[in-house]
Coordinates of C-alpha atoms in Angstrom, one line a residue:
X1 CA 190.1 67.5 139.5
X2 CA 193.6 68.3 141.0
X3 CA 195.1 70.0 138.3
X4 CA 193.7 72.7 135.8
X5 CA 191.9 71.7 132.7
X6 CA 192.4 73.4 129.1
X7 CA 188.2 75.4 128.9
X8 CA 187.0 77.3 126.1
X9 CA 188.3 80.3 125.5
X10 CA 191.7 79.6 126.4
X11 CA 190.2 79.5 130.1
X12 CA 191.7 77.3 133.3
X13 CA 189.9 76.4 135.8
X14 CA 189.7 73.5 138.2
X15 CA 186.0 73.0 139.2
X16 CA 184.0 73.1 136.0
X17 CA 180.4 71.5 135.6
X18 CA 179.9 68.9 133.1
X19 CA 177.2 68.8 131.0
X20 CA 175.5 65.6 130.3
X21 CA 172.4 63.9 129.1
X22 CA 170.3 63.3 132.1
X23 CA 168.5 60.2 132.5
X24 CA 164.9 60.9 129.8
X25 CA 166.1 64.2 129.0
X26 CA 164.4 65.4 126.3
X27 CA 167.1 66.5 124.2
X28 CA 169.3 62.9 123.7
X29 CA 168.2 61.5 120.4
X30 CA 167.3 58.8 121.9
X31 CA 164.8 59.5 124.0
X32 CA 162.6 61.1 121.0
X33 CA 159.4 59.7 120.2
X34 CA 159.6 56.3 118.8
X35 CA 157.5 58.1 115.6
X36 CA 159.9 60.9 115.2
X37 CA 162.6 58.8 115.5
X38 CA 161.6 56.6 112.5
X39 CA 160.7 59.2 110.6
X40 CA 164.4 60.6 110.8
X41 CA 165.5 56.7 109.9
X42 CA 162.9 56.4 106.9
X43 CA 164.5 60.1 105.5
X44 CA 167.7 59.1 105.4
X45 CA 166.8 55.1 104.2
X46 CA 165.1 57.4 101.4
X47 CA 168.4 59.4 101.0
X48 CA 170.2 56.3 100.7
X49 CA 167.7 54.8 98.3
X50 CA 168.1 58.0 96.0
X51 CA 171.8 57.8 96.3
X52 CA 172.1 54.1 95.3
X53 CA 169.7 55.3 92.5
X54 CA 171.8 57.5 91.2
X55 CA 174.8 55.2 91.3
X56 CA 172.7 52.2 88.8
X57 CA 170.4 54.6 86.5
X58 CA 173.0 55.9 83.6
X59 CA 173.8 51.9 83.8
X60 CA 170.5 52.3 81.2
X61 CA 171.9 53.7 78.2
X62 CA 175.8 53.3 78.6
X63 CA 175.4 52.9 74.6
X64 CA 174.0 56.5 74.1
X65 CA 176.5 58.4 75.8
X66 CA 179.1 56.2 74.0
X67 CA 177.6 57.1 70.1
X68 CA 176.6 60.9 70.9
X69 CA 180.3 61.2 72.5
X70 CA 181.8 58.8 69.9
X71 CA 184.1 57.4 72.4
X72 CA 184.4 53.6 73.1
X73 CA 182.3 51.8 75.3
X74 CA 184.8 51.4 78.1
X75 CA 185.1 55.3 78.5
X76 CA 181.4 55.6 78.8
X77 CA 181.4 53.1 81.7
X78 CA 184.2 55.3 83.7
X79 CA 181.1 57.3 84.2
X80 CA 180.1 54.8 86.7
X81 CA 183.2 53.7 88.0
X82 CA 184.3 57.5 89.1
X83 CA 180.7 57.6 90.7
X84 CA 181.5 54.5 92.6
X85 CA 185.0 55.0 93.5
X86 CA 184.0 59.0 95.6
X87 CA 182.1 56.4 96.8
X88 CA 185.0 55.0 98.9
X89 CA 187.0 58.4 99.0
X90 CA 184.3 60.9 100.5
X91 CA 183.4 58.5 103.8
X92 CA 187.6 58.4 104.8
X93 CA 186.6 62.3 105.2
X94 CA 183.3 62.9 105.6
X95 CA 182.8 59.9 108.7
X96 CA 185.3 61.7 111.2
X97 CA 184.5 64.9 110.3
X98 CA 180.7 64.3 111.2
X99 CA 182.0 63.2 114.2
X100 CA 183.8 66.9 114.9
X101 CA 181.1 69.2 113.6
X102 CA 177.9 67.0 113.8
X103 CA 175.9 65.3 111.0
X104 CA 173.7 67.6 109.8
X105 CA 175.9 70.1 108.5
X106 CA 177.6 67.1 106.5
X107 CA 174.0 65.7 105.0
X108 CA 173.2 69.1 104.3
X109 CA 176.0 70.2 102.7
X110 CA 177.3 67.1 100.5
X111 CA 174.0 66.4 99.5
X112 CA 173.7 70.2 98.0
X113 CA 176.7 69.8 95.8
X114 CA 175.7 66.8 94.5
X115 CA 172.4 68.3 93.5
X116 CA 174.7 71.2 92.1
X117 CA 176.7 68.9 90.0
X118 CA 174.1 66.7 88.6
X119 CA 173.0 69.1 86.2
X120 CA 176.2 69.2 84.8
X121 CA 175.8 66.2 84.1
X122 CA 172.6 66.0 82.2
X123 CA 174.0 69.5 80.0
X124 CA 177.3 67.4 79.3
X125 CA 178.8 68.5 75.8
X126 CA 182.0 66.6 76.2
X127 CA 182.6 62.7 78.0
X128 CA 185.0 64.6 80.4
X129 CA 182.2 66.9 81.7
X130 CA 180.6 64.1 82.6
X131 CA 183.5 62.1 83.5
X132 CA 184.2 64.8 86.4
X133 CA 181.2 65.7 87.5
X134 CA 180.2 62.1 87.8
X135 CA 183.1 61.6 90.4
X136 CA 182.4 65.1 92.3
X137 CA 178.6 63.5 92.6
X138 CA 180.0 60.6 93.7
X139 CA 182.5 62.2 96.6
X140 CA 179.4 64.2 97.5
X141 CA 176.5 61.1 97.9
X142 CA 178.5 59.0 99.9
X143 CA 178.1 60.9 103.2
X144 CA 174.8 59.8 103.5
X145 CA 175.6 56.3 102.5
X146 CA 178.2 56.0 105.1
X147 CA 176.6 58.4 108.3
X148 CA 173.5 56.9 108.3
X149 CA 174.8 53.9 110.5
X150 CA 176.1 56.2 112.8
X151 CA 172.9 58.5 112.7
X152 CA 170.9 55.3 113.5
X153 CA 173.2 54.5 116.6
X154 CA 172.4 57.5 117.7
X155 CA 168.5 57.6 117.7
X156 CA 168.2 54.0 118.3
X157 CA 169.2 51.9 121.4
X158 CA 170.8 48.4 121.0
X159 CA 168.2 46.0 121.4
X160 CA 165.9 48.5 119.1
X161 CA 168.1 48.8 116.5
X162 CA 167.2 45.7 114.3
X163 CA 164.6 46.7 112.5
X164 CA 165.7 50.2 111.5
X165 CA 169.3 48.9 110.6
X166 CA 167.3 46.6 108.1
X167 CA 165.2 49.4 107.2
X168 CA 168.7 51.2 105.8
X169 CA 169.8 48.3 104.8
X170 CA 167.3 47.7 102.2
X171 CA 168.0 51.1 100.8
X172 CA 171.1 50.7 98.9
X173 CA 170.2 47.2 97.3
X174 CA 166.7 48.2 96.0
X175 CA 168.1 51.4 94.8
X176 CA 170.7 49.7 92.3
X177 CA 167.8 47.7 91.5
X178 CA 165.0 50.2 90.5
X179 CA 167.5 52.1 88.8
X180 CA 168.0 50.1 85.6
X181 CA 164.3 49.5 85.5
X182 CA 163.1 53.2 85.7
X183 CA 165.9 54.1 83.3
X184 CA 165.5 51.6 80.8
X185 CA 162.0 52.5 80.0
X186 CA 162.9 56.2 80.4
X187 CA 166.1 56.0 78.4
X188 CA 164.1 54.3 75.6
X189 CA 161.6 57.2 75.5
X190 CA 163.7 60.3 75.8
X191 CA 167.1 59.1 75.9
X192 CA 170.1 59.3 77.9
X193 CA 169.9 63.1 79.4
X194 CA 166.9 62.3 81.0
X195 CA 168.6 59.7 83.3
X196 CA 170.5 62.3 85.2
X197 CA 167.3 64.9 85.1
X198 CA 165.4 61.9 87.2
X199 CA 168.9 62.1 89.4
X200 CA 168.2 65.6 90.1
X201 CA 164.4 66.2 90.7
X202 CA 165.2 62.6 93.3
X203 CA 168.4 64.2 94.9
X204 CA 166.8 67.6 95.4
X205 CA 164.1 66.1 97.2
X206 CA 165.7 64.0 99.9
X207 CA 168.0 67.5 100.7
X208 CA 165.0 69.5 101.4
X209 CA 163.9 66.6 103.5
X210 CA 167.1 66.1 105.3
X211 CA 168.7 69.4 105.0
X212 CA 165.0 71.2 107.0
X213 CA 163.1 68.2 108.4
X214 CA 166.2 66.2 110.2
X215 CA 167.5 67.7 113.3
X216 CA 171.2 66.9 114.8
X217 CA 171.2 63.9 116.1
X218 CA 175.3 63.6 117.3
X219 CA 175.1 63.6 120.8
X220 CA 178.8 65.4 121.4
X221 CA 177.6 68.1 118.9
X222 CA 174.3 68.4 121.0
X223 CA 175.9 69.0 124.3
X224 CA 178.4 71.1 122.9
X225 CA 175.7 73.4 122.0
X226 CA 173.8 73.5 125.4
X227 CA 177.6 74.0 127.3
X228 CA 177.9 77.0 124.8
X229 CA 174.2 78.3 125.5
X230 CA 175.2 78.0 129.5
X231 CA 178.3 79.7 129.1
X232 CA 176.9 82.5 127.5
X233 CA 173.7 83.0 129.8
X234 CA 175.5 82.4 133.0
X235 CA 179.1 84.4 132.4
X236 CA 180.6 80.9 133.9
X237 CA 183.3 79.0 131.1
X238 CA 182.9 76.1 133.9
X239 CA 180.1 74.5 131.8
X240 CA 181.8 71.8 129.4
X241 CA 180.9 68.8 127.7
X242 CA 183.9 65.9 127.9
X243 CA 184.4 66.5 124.0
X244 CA 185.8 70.2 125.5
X245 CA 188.5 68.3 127.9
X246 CA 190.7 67.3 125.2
X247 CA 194.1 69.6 125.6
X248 CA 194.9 68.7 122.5
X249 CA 194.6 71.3 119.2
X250 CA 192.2 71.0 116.5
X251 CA 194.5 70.1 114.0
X252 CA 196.0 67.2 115.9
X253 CA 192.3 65.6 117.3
X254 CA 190.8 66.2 113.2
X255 CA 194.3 63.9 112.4
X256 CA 193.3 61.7 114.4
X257 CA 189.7 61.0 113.3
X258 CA 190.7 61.5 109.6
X259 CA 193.1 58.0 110.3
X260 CA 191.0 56.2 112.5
X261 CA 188.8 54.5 109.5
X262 CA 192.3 53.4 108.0
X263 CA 193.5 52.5 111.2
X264 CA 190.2 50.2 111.5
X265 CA 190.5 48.7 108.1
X266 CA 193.9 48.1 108.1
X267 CA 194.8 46.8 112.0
X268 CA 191.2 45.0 112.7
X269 CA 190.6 41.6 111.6
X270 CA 187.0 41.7 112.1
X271 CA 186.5 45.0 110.1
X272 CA 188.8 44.1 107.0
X273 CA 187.5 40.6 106.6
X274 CA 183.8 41.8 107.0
X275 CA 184.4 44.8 104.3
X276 CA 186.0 41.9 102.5
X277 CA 183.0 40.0 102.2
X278 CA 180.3 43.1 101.8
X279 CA 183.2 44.3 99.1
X280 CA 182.5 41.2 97.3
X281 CA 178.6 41.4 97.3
X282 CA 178.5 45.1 96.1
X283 CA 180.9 43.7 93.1
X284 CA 178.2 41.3 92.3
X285 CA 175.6 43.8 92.3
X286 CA 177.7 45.8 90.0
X287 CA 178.6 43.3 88.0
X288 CA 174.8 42.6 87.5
X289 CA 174.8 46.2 85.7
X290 CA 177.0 44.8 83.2
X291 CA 175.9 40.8 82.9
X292 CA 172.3 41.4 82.6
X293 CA 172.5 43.6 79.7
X294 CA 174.7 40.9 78.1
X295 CA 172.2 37.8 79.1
X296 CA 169.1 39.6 78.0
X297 CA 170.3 42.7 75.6
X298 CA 173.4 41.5 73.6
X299 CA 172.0 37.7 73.7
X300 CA 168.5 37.4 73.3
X301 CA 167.7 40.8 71.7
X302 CA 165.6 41.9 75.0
X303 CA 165.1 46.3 75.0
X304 CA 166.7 48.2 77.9
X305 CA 163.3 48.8 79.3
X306 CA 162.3 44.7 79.5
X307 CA 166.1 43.9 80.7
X308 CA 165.6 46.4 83.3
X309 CA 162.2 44.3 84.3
X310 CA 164.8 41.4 85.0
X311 CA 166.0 43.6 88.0
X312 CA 162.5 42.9 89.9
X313 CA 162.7 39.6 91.5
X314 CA 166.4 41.1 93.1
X315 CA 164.3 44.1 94.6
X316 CA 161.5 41.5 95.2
X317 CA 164.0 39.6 97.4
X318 CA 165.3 42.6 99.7
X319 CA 161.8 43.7 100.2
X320 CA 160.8 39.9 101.4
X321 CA 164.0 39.7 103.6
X322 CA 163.3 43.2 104.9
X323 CA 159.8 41.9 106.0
X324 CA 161.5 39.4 107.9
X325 CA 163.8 42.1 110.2
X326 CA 161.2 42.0 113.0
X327 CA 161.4 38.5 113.1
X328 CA 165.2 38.9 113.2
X329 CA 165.4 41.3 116.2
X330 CA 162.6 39.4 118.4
X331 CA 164.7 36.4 118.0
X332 CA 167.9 39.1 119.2
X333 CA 165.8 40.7 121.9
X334 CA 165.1 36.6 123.5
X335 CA 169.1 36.6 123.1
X336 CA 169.4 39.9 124.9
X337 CA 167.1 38.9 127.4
X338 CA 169.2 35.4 128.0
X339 CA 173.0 37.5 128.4
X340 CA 171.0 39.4 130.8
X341 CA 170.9 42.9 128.4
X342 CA 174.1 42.3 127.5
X343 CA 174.6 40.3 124.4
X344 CA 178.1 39.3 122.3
X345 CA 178.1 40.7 119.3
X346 CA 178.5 38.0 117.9
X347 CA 174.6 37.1 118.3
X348 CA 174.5 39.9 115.0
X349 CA 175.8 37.3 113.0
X350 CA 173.3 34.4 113.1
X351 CA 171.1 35.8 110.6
X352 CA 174.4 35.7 108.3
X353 CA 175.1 32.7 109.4
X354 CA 172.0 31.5 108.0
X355 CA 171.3 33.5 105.1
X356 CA 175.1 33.7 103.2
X357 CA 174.3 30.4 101.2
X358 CA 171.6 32.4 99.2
X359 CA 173.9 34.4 97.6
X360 CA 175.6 31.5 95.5
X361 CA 172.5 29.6 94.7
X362 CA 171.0 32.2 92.9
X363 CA 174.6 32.6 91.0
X364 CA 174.6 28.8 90.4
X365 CA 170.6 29.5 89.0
X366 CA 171.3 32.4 87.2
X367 CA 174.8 30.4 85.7
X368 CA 173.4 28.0 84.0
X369 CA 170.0 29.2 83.4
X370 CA 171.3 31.6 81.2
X371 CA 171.8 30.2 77.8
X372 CA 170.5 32.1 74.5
X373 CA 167.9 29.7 73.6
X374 CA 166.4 29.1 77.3
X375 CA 163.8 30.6 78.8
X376 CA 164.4 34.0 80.6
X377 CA 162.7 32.9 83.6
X378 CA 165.6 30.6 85.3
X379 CA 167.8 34.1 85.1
X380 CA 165.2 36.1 85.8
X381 CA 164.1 34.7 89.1
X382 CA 167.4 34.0 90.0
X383 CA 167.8 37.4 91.1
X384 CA 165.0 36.6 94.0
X385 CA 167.9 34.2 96.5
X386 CA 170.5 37.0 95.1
X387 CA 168.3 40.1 97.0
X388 CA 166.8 37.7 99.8
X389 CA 170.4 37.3 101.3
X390 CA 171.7 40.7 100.5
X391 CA 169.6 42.4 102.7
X392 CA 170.1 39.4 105.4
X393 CA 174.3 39.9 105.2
X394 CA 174.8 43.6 104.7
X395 CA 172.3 44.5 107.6
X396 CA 174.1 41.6 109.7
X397 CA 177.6 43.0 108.9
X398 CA 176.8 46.2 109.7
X399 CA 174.8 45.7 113.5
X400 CA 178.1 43.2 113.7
X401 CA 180.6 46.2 113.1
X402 CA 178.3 48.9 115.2
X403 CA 178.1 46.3 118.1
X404 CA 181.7 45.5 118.2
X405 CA 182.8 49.0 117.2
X406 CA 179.6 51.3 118.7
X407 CA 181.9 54.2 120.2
X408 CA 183.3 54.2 116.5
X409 CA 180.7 53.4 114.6
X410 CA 180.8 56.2 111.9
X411 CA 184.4 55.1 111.2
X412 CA 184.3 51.7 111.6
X413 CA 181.3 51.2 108.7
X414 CA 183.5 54.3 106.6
X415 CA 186.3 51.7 106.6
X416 CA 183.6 49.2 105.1
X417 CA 182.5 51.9 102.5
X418 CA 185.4 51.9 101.6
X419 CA 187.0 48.8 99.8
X420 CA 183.9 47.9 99.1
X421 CA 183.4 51.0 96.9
X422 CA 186.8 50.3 95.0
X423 CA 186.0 47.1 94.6
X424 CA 182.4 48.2 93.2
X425 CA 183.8 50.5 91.2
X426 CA 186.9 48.3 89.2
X427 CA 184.5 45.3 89.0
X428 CA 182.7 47.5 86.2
X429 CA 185.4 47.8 83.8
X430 CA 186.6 44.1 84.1
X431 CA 183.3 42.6 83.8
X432 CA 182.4 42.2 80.2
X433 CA 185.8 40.9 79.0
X434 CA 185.4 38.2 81.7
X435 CA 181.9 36.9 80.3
X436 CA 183.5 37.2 76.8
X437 CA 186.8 35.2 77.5
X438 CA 185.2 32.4 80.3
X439 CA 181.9 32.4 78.7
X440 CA 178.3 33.3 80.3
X441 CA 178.1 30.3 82.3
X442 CA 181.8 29.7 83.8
X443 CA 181.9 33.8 84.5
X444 CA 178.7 33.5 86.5
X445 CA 180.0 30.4 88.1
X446 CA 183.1 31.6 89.3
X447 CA 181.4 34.6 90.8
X448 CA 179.3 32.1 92.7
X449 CA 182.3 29.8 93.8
X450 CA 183.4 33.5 95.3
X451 CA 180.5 33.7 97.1
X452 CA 180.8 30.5 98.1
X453 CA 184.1 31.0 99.3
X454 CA 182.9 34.2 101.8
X455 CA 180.6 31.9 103.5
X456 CA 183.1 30.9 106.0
X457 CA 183.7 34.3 106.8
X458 CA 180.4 34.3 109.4
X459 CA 181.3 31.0 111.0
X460 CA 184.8 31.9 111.5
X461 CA 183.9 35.2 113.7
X462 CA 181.0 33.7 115.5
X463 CA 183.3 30.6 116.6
X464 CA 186.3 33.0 117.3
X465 CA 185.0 37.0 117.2
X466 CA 185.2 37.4 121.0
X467 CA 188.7 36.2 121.2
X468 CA 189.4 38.6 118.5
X469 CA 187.8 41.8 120.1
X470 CA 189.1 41.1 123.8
X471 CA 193.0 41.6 121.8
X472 CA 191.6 44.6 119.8
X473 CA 193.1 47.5 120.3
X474 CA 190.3 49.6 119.3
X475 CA 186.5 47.1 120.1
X476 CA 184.1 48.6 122.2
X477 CA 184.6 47.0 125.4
X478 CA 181.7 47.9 127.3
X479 CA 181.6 48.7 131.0
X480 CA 185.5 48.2 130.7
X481 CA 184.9 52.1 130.0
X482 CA 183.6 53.3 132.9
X483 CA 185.4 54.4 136.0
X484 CA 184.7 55.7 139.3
X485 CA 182.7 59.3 139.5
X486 CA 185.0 62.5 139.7
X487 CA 184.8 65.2 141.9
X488 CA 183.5 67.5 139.4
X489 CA 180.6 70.0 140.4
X490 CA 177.9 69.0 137.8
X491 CA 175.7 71.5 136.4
X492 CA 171.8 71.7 138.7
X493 CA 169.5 69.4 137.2
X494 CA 172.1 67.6 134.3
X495 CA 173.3 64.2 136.4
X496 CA 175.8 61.9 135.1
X497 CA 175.5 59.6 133.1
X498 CA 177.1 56.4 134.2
X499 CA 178.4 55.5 130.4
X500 CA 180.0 58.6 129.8
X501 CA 182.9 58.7 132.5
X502 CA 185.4 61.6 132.9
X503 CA 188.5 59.9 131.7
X504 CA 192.3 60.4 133.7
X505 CA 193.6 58.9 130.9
X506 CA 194.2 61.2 127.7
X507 CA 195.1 58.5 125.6
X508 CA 191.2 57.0 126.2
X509 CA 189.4 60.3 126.2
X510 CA 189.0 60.4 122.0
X511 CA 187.5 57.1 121.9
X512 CA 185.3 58.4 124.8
X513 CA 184.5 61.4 123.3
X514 CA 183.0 58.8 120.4
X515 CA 181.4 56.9 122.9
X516 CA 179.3 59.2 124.5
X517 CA 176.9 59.7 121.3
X518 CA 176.9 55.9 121.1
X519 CA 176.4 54.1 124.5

């Protein structure tokens, strides 16, 4: 370049050699074997599974910890609203910071304190022990929840990630659902305690497996490394990666990653409106915490162990529509084929666009199926439409928001987290005064007319998303990104790679710096 770059070390220098991936090399995550590859995506879908787990368990035996603490049972169900809202604070944090130091410190270290603080947990002497550690649990297990999109954009390649997106997509909706059925028959045989020992011998698991199994897959973080292991054999602080450009200081660029998810949220239509609608399906799942134990418990007398077996045709459902991913992506890779490898991303959405009206039929079933004196089946079952199109919309929603956000992807799914987590988590507290004062039926009713409602949501971004992205300040805009080659002296044997140009432009270079580990 013509004028002197800011090097490591405090070094100038005007010819430097930038390290990139080379075309196959061996070390860019996505060139790994396709077997390695999903057994990094089936860890972390485990992680995710365990997580969710955790989060619907206690939901078991809300009554126990209400008698042996003697407090009411609203208190006792702040012990799963505090899990659900760190839930929405920890991915505001730990999304941009994975994007700075890599994610496998973050999976490492989050999910060790939450192991830590489970057992806390299951010792508890006082409801405010458990109250706290509940929410420090619940800070720590949302990094997994919300890296694991960007950890997927970074092994898989567009037109492969389909099936593997639906793979982590199944995770947090079958989780919720095995939860009250494992702990209902284990809080009925050795009480409430034993719902968080379950937590810990599950969580401790999945960080062995992640924490010394699951290599760093953040593409930045990996180059970084290589410049650093060139700069010490060679003596030469020319070797950088573009993440090492940046003039700016740490404490500025970490600003500016910490308020990019709230910057995404908050100033993109098609990421608020999309958290929007995912915010409203992780409220019906919670609500489901509360209103099955009121159908089937409080009205027809059923144990926490055969209420929890009402939670199987909702896990049935996700399994069945997770079947159905590789369908789903050959019908995306004939679309890929026909924009010549270059699809909108709108093309995410049809599978939303078909599978949203699921959601409030099974409400409408599970409505007015669910009187005292009827059968349980009509409730029961209703569950199946319920988990068929959850799977369908959330793995939609978030292929829609990695497509039109890829170069932010970590961020841009955070900012999902999110509301959706807060909404998750007040939906809780709220939810058994609503079935008392409208009544079972008109409760589950309007939560299906809300449903309803959300449908248009799909229809209104595949008609008008690409008019909406080409005025966004911050949508990936593809080749847009790339400019012509510098005259920088690449390091012998690394060539450049065409999608990760050497921006003039500072103001660019963050979201370039992003882009690099998702091309």
């Amino acid at each position: 370049m013509d004028k002197a770059d800011n090097l490591p070390n405090g070094e100038t220098q005007q010819n430097y050699k930038l390290i990139t991936f080379a075309e196959g090399d061996p070390e860019n995550p996505k060139n790994w074997s396709k077997a390695f590859k999903w057994y990094i995506t089936m860890v972390v879908a485990a992680t995710c599974f365990v997580v969710a787990f955790c989060s619907s368990v206690i939901t078991s035996d809300i009554e126990g910890v209400s008698k042996e603490f003697n407090v009411s049972h609203e208190a006792a169900l702040v012990t799963i609203t505090v899990f659900v809202v760190g839930f929405g604070v920890g991915p505001m944090v730990f999304a941009p910071l994975s994007e700075v130091y890599g994610r496998r410190i973050i999976y490492g270290s989050t999910l060790f304190l939450a192991v830590v603080f489970i057992i806390p947990c299951a010792v508890a002497k006082k409801i405010g022990t458990l109250i706290v550690c509940r929410a420090i649990d619940g800070i720590a297990f949302s990094a997994p929840m919300t890296l694991v999109g960007g950890t997927l954009a970074d092994l898989w390649r567009n037109e492969e990630r389909g099936v593997p997106m639906a793979a982590f997509s199944a995770a947090p909706f079958i989780g919720p659902a095995i939860g009250p059925l494992i702990g209902g028959f284990l809080s009925d045989a050795a009480g409430w305690r034993w719902l968080y020992w379950i937590q810990l011998i599950f969580a401790f698991v999945v960080w062995v497996l992640i924490t010394f199994t699951v290599p760093e897959t953040y593409a930045p973080t990996i180059l970084a490394r290589r410049a650093a292991k060139l700069r010490k054999q060679t003596g030469d602080n020319g070797h950088v990666t573009e993440a090492e450009l940046d003039p700016r200081p740490f404490s500025e660029r970490i600003g500016v990653f910490l308020v990019r998810p709230f910057q995404l949220l908050f100033r993109e239509l098609i990421v608020f409106l999309i958290s929007l609608y995912m915010s409203v399906l992780y409220g019906l799942l919670y609500m489901f915490f509360v209103a099955y134990p009121i159908i089937f418990q409080a009205r027809k007398g059923y144990s926490a162990g055969t209420t929890g077996l009402m939670f199987i045709p909702i896990a049935v459902g996700v399994v069945l529509s997770a079947m159905c991913s590789p369908f789903v992506n050959r019908h995306y890779l004939a679309l890929v084929a026909k924009h010549n490898g270059k699809p909108p991303a709108e093309t995410r959405l049809i599978p939303m666009v078909c599978a949203c009206w699921f959601i409030p039929v099974g409400l409408f079933i599970f409505a007015w199926t669910s009187y005292r004196d009827l059968v349980w089946v009509g409730p029961c079952l209703a569950g199946l439409p319920v988990g068929f199109g959850f799977i369908f919309l959330y793995n939609s929603a978030n292929n829609y928001l990695v497509d039109s956000y890829q170069h932010q992807a970590a961020s841009a799914l955070a900012a999902k987290t999110c509301i959706r987590s807060f909404w998750g988590a007040g939906v809780v507290l709220f939810t058994e005064q609503m079935y008392d004062r409208m009544g079972d039926q008109w409760a589950s009713t309007f939560l299906a007319f809300l449903s309803l409602a959300c449908c248009a949501i799909p229809f209104v971004f595949y008609r008008y998303g690409p008019a909406i992205r080409k005025r966004s300040k911050y949508a990936y805009g593809g080749d847009e990104y790339t400019t012509a080659s510098s005259d920088s002296e690449l390091e012998k044997g690394v060539a450049r790679d065409p999608n990760a140009p050497l921006h003039a432009d500072m103001e660019d270079l963050e979201r370039a710096r992003s882009y690099v580990a998702n091309p």
